[in-house]
Short mmCIF file of C-alpha atoms in Angstrom, two decimals:
data_model
loop_
_atom_site.label_atom_id
_atom_site.label_comp_id
_atom_site.label_asym_id
_atom_site.label_seq_id
_atom_site.Cartn_x
_atom_site.Cartn_y
_atom_site.Cartn_z
CA MET A 1 43.08 -1.11 -8.46
CA ARG A 2 46.32 -3.07 -8.66
CA HIS A 3 48.28 -3.72 -11.85
CA GLN A 4 51.38 -5.91 -11.89
CA ARG A 5 53.79 -6.69 -14.72
CA ARG A 6 56.08 -9.67 -14.40
CA ALA A 7 59.18 -10.64 -16.35
CA CYS A 8 57.27 -13.51 -17.95
CA PRO A 9 53.65 -14.74 -18.09
CA ASP A 10 54.17 -17.16 -15.20
CA SER A 11 52.99 -15.82 -11.84
CA ALA A 12 56.21 -17.03 -10.27
CA CYS A 13 58.29 -14.71 -12.45
CA PRO A 14 59.86 -11.63 -10.85
CA LEU A 15 57.69 -8.52 -10.50
CA VAL A 16 59.10 -5.73 -12.68
CA ALA A 17 56.37 -3.08 -12.49
CA GLU A 18 53.36 -2.30 -10.31
CA LEU A 19 50.68 0.40 -10.00
CA LEU A 20 48.38 0.65 -7.00
CA ALA A 21 45.53 3.20 -7.17
CA ARG A 22 42.23 3.93 -5.45
CA VAL A 23 39.46 4.75 -7.93
CA VAL A 24 36.19 6.24 -6.66
CA VAL A 25 33.30 6.72 -9.08
CA ILE A 26 30.17 8.82 -8.49
CA ARG A 27 27.34 8.99 -11.02
CA ASN A 28 24.78 11.78 -10.75
CA MET A 29 21.77 12.62 -12.87
CA GLU A 30 21.42 16.29 -13.84
CA PRO A 31 18.16 17.89 -12.56
CA SER A 32 15.37 18.14 -15.14
CA GLN A 33 17.59 16.62 -17.85
CA ARG A 34 18.30 13.27 -19.48
CA ARG A 35 21.98 13.55 -18.68
CA VAL A 36 24.35 11.72 -16.36
CA VAL A 37 27.63 13.19 -15.09
CA ILE A 38 30.25 10.64 -14.01
CA GLY A 39 32.99 11.73 -11.66
CA HIS A 40 36.15 9.72 -11.12
CA GLU A 41 38.62 10.34 -8.34
CA VAL A 42 41.91 8.56 -8.97
CA ALA A 43 44.42 8.49 -6.14
CA ILE A 44 47.79 7.04 -7.16
CA LEU A 45 48.87 5.23 -4.01
CA SER A 46 52.16 3.80 -5.23
CA HIS A 47 53.97 2.71 -8.38
CA HIS A 48 57.36 1.37 -9.40
CA GLY A 49 58.76 0.22 -12.71
CA LEU A 50 56.37 2.62 -14.44
CA PRO A 51 57.44 6.22 -15.16
CA ASP A 52 55.24 9.20 -14.28
CA THR A 53 54.50 9.54 -18.00
CA THR A 54 52.64 6.21 -18.01
CA ARG A 55 49.05 6.87 -19.05
CA PHE A 56 46.25 5.43 -16.91
CA GLY A 57 42.72 5.66 -18.27
CA ILE A 58 39.01 5.04 -17.88
CA ASP A 59 36.85 3.70 -20.71
CA MET A 60 33.15 4.68 -20.34
CA THR A 61 30.24 3.55 -22.52
CA CYS A 62 26.59 4.54 -22.83
CA THR A 63 24.29 2.47 -25.03
CA ALA A 64 20.63 1.56 -25.45
CA LYS A 65 19.73 -1.51 -23.41
CA ASN A 66 17.11 -2.64 -25.92
CA PRO A 67 18.09 -2.87 -29.61
CA ALA A 68 14.67 -1.79 -30.92
CA GLY A 69 13.55 1.82 -30.86
CA SER A 70 15.44 5.08 -31.26
CA ALA A 71 17.27 5.15 -27.92
CA ASP A 72 20.93 6.13 -27.98
CA CYS A 73 23.45 8.40 -26.26
CA ASP A 74 25.20 11.47 -27.60
CA ALA A 75 28.43 9.41 -27.39
CA SER A 76 28.57 5.63 -27.26
CA GLU A 77 32.07 5.60 -25.77
CA THR A 78 34.41 8.06 -24.11
CA LYS A 79 37.98 7.41 -23.01
CA LEU A 80 39.60 9.52 -20.34
CA THR A 81 43.39 9.09 -20.25
CA LYS A 82 45.97 10.95 -18.17
CA SER A 83 49.55 10.36 -17.16
CA ILE A 84 50.34 9.24 -13.64
CA ALA A 85 51.85 12.69 -13.05
CA ASP A 86 48.66 14.38 -14.21
CA TRP A 87 46.47 12.20 -11.99
CA LYS A 88 48.66 13.13 -9.04
CA ALA A 89 48.21 16.81 -9.85
CA GLN A 90 44.45 16.60 -10.50
CA ARG A 91 42.67 13.62 -9.01
CA ILE A 92 39.11 14.30 -10.14
CA GLU A 93 37.69 14.34 -13.68
CA TYR A 94 34.10 14.49 -14.92
CA THR A 95 32.48 13.03 -18.01
CA GLY A 96 28.88 13.40 -19.19
CA PHE A 97 26.47 11.45 -21.38
CA THR A 98 23.10 12.66 -22.68
CA MET A 99 20.46 9.95 -23.22
CA ARG A 100 18.23 10.41 -26.26
CA GLY A 101 15.39 8.69 -28.11
CA GLU A 102 12.94 6.15 -26.72
CA ASP A 103 12.20 2.44 -26.55
CA VAL A 104 9.37 0.81 -28.42
CA PRO A 105 6.38 0.84 -26.01
CA ASN A 106 5.41 -2.44 -24.41
CA SER A 107 1.98 -3.32 -25.76
CA ALA A 108 1.21 -5.15 -22.51
CA ASP A 109 1.45 -1.89 -20.53
CA PRO A 110 -1.63 0.28 -20.00
CA PRO A 111 -1.82 3.47 -22.11
CA GLN A 112 -0.80 5.71 -19.19
CA ILE A 113 2.48 3.86 -18.72
CA GLN A 114 3.14 3.72 -22.47
CA ALA A 115 2.71 7.51 -22.52
CA GLU A 116 5.57 7.85 -20.01
CA LYS A 117 8.00 6.55 -22.71
CA ARG A 118 10.09 4.57 -20.26
CA THR A 119 13.41 3.95 -21.98
CA TRP A 120 16.40 1.93 -20.79
CA TYR A 121 20.14 2.49 -21.22
CA LYS A 122 23.27 0.79 -19.96
CA LEU A 123 26.39 2.50 -18.64
CA GLY A 124 29.70 0.66 -18.60
CA ARG A 125 33.19 1.40 -17.30
CA SER A 126 36.58 -0.30 -17.36
CA LEU A 127 40.13 0.74 -16.45
CA PHE A 128 43.25 0.41 -18.57
CA ILE A 129 46.93 1.36 -18.79
CA GLU A 130 48.12 2.33 -22.25
CA GLY A 131 50.57 -0.19 -23.66
CA GLU A 132 49.94 -2.70 -20.87
CA ILE A 133 48.06 -5.98 -21.10
CA GLY A 134 46.62 -8.21 -18.44
CA ASP A 135 44.14 -7.89 -15.60
CA LEU A 136 44.12 -4.61 -13.68
CA ASP A 137 42.45 -6.37 -10.74
CA ALA A 138 39.51 -3.96 -11.08
CA PRO A 139 36.28 -5.51 -12.38
CA PRO A 140 34.33 -3.56 -15.01
CA LEU A 141 31.27 -1.73 -13.73
CA SER A 142 27.88 -1.50 -15.38
CA SER A 143 24.52 -0.07 -14.38
CA ASP A 144 21.11 0.38 -15.91
CA VAL A 145 19.47 3.74 -16.42
CA ARG A 146 15.78 4.42 -17.02
CA CYS A 147 14.48 7.65 -18.54
CA ASP A 148 10.88 8.80 -18.88
CA VAL A 149 8.61 11.81 -19.44
CA ALA A 150 6.29 11.20 -16.45
CA ASP A 151 4.98 14.47 -14.99
CA TYR A 152 4.07 13.22 -11.48
CA VAL A 153 7.68 12.72 -10.32
CA GLN A 154 10.52 15.17 -9.79
CA GLY A 155 14.24 15.60 -10.32
CA SER A 156 16.11 14.28 -13.31
CA ARG A 157 14.32 12.71 -16.24
CA CYS A 158 16.48 9.62 -15.75
CA VAL A 159 17.23 7.48 -12.70
CA PHE A 160 19.28 4.51 -11.61
CA PRO A 161 16.57 1.97 -10.71
CA LYS A 162 16.59 1.16 -7.01
CA THR A 163 14.28 0.31 -4.13
CA PRO A 164 14.39 3.38 -1.86
CA MET A 165 13.44 3.56 1.81
CA PHE A 166 10.52 5.60 3.18
CA LEU A 167 11.47 6.73 6.70
CA LEU A 168 8.57 6.72 9.15
CA ASP A 169 8.59 8.42 12.56
CA VAL A 170 7.03 6.19 15.23
CA ARG A 171 6.32 9.14 17.51
CA ASP A 172 3.08 10.09 15.73
CA SER A 173 -0.07 7.98 15.72
CA TYR A 174 0.25 6.92 12.09
CA GLY A 175 3.82 5.83 12.64
CA ARG A 176 2.82 3.86 15.75
CA LEU A 177 0.19 2.06 13.70
CA VAL A 178 2.85 0.82 11.28
CA SER A 179 5.24 0.09 14.16
CA ASP A 180 2.66 -2.14 15.85
CA ALA A 181 2.11 -3.97 12.58
CA PHE A 182 5.81 -4.56 11.93
CA ARG A 183 6.47 -5.70 15.47
CA GLY A 184 3.68 -8.26 15.41
CA ASP A 185 1.59 -6.53 18.07
CA ILE A 186 -1.60 -8.46 17.29
CA ALA A 187 -3.54 -6.78 20.10
CA GLY A 188 -2.61 -3.36 18.71
CA THR A 189 -3.61 -4.00 15.10
CA TYR A 190 -6.93 -4.62 13.40
CA PRO A 191 -7.79 -6.70 11.44
CA GLY A 192 -4.16 -7.83 11.61
CA PRO A 193 -1.93 -10.14 9.60
CA SER A 194 -3.23 -12.87 7.34
CA GLU A 195 -2.34 -16.44 8.15
CA GLY A 196 1.35 -17.07 7.69
CA ARG A 197 2.02 -13.55 6.37
CA TYR A 198 3.84 -10.47 7.62
CA TYR A 199 3.14 -6.93 6.56
CA ALA A 200 4.43 -5.90 3.15
CA GLY A 201 7.14 -3.23 2.98
CA ASN A 202 8.88 -4.14 6.23
CA ALA A 203 12.60 -3.63 5.68
CA SER A 204 13.53 -5.03 9.08
CA THR A 205 16.42 -7.48 9.05
CA ARG A 206 14.94 -9.36 12.00
CA SER A 207 14.64 -13.04 11.23
CA GLY A 208 11.46 -13.93 9.40
CA LYS A 209 10.00 -10.43 9.29
CA ARG A 210 11.44 -9.08 6.06
CA THR A 211 8.73 -9.52 3.49
CA TYR A 212 8.66 -7.75 0.11
CA PRO A 213 8.56 -4.09 -0.97
CA LEU A 214 5.42 -2.04 -1.45
CA THR A 215 4.42 -1.29 -5.05
CA ARG A 216 3.17 2.15 -6.02
CA ILE A 217 -0.22 2.73 -7.67
CA GLN A 218 -0.47 5.98 -9.61
CA HIS A 219 -2.74 5.53 -12.61
CA ASP A 220 -5.28 2.99 -11.33
CA ARG A 221 -7.47 5.32 -9.31
CA ALA A 222 -10.15 2.66 -8.96
CA ALA A 223 -7.70 0.38 -7.11
CA ARG A 224 -6.71 3.24 -4.81
CA ASP A 225 -10.34 4.09 -4.12
CA THR A 226 -11.07 0.42 -3.40
CA ASN A 227 -8.22 0.29 -0.90
CA LYS A 228 -9.63 3.33 0.87
CA ALA A 229 -13.22 2.05 0.85
CA VAL A 230 -12.23 -1.33 2.30
CA ALA A 231 -10.15 0.34 5.00
CA GLU A 232 -13.03 2.64 5.97
CA ARG A 233 -15.41 -0.31 6.06
CA TYR A 234 -13.16 -1.98 8.61
CA CYS A 235 -12.89 1.22 10.65
CA ALA A 236 -16.71 1.38 10.75
CA ALA A 237 -16.99 -2.29 11.70
CA ARG A 238 -14.61 -1.89 14.63
CA TRP A 239 -15.37 1.63 15.91
CA GLY A 240 -18.99 2.08 14.86
CA PRO A 241 -20.79 4.18 12.22
CA ASP A 242 -19.63 7.46 13.78
CA TRP A 243 -15.96 6.52 13.81
CA HIS A 244 -15.10 9.53 11.60
CA THR A 245 -16.20 12.08 14.21
CA GLY A 246 -14.32 12.63 17.47
CA PRO A 247 -16.06 13.27 20.80
CA ASP A 248 -15.38 16.99 20.51
CA GLY A 249 -16.41 17.20 16.87
CA THR A 250 -12.92 16.77 15.44
CA VAL A 251 -12.62 15.13 12.04
CA ILE A 252 -11.23 11.60 12.11
CA GLU A 253 -9.88 9.63 9.16
CA CYS A 254 -9.10 5.96 8.74
CA ALA A 255 -5.34 5.49 8.76
CA VAL A 256 -4.34 2.29 7.02
CA TYR A 257 -1.18 0.33 6.37
CA PRO A 258 -0.16 -0.70 3.73
CA PHE A 259 -0.99 2.67 2.20
CA ASN A 260 -3.96 3.15 -0.14
CA THR A 261 -1.60 4.18 -2.95
CA THR A 262 0.03 0.72 -3.09
CA LEU A 263 -0.92 -2.58 -4.69
CA ASP A 264 -0.66 -4.16 -1.22
CA GLY A 265 -3.49 -2.08 0.25
CA ALA A 266 -6.61 -3.23 2.05
CA GLY A 267 -8.56 -3.85 -1.17
CA LEU A 268 -6.50 -6.90 -2.14
CA SER A 269 -8.72 -9.87 -1.17
CA PRO A 270 -9.15 -8.95 2.51
CA GLY A 271 -10.12 -11.66 4.94
CA THR A 272 -8.55 -14.55 3.01
CA THR A 273 -5.37 -16.46 3.76
CA GLU A 274 -4.10 -15.47 0.30
CA GLY A 275 -4.85 -11.81 0.91
CA PRO A 276 -2.70 -9.08 2.42
CA SER A 277 -1.96 -8.24 6.00
CA PHE A 278 -3.34 -4.77 6.70
CA THR A 279 -4.29 -2.73 9.70
CA VAL A 280 -6.54 0.30 10.25
CA LYS A 281 -7.03 2.85 13.02
CA PRO A 282 -8.96 6.14 13.31
CA VAL A 283 -6.59 9.11 13.62
CA LEU A 284 -7.01 12.88 13.52
CA SER A 285 -7.45 14.21 10.00
CA PRO A 286 -4.30 16.45 10.12
CA VAL A 287 -2.20 13.42 11.07
CA CYS A 288 -3.55 11.42 8.15
CA HIS A 289 -3.04 14.29 5.70
CA ALA A 290 0.49 14.87 6.94
CA MET A 291 1.34 11.21 6.27
CA GLU A 292 -0.18 11.37 2.79
CA GLU A 293 1.82 14.51 1.98
CA ALA A 294 5.06 13.01 3.32
CA LEU A 295 4.54 9.84 1.28
CA SER A 296 3.65 11.78 -1.87
CA ASP A 297 6.75 13.95 -1.46
CA PHE A 298 8.92 10.85 -0.96
CA LEU A 299 7.54 9.15 -4.05
CA GLY A 300 8.03 12.25 -6.16
CA ARG A 301 11.55 13.10 -4.97
CA ASN A 302 12.73 9.52 -5.46
CA HIS A 303 11.23 9.34 -8.95
CA ILE A 304 9.10 6.28 -8.08
CA LEU A 305 6.83 5.55 -11.02
CA ASP A 306 3.65 3.51 -11.18
CA GLY A 307 4.69 -0.09 -10.51
CA ASP A 308 7.99 0.83 -8.83
CA GLN A 309 8.70 -0.52 -5.36
CA PHE A 310 9.89 0.90 -2.05
CA TRP A 311 10.58 -0.19 1.53
CA VAL A 312 9.48 1.33 4.85
CA TRP A 313 11.91 1.89 7.72
CA LEU A 314 10.86 2.91 11.22
CA LEU A 315 12.68 5.76 12.97
CA GLU A 316 12.71 5.16 16.72
#
């Protein structure tokens, strides 16, 4: 942040005062609560023409994003102001907001999603110097917050919406299946990509291979079951009716990518040019279960609700 005061409004006028500061902001959601704690670290790098008693401050706001409904915050605005001397003595300060109420449910959403009471808020922040006017050369910040009462995710009851990354180890057989798909190994995948399509969820930055995120299915069990049934049908078609039993009697399951718990799974119009790219492969049951548990843990810890999206990244 840089603030300059000149002897007159013209930019060519002599500089009579200046403040240069580094401002770092970190916003964290409190576990199991609808509360955000905002930390600011203010490092005064240099100043002249302004005494140490000059007060430098941060204006923070928390409001409902949608005007309808009962959503609000315990405080709509909070100003944190300290002298330059005080910021030098204590760089870090914390401020909290508690989100309350709820939005009016969207009638287009299914009942299960309406029951989650997804509610949106907006956080804002700007910097100021008391008694000074003009641009501080520090753009205001704003971010959306979504709160809910869903019981199938963990952590805080509110999140900053994002598209997180599911990290997948290519050293196990399930990870290699996804790796082959992402790398375009047609011989190593079955049934393989649809015409003109790459696999959904690939976060690779390689030219032409970044597609779109996967979308979670939680409430539509029929869609998840259809994804699984289609995948198993393809496993049977390729590896025979006894594909689910290994030569030594071990239990085999049909690994599939995209995962059964996503809208991009095998049940979405397979075999058509408009349908998805998906791939299947028989793997040992413990491997399949380990992947399902890892994915479920990832979705829960990252507070990914039904309809939220995520990427997949391969760990070499």
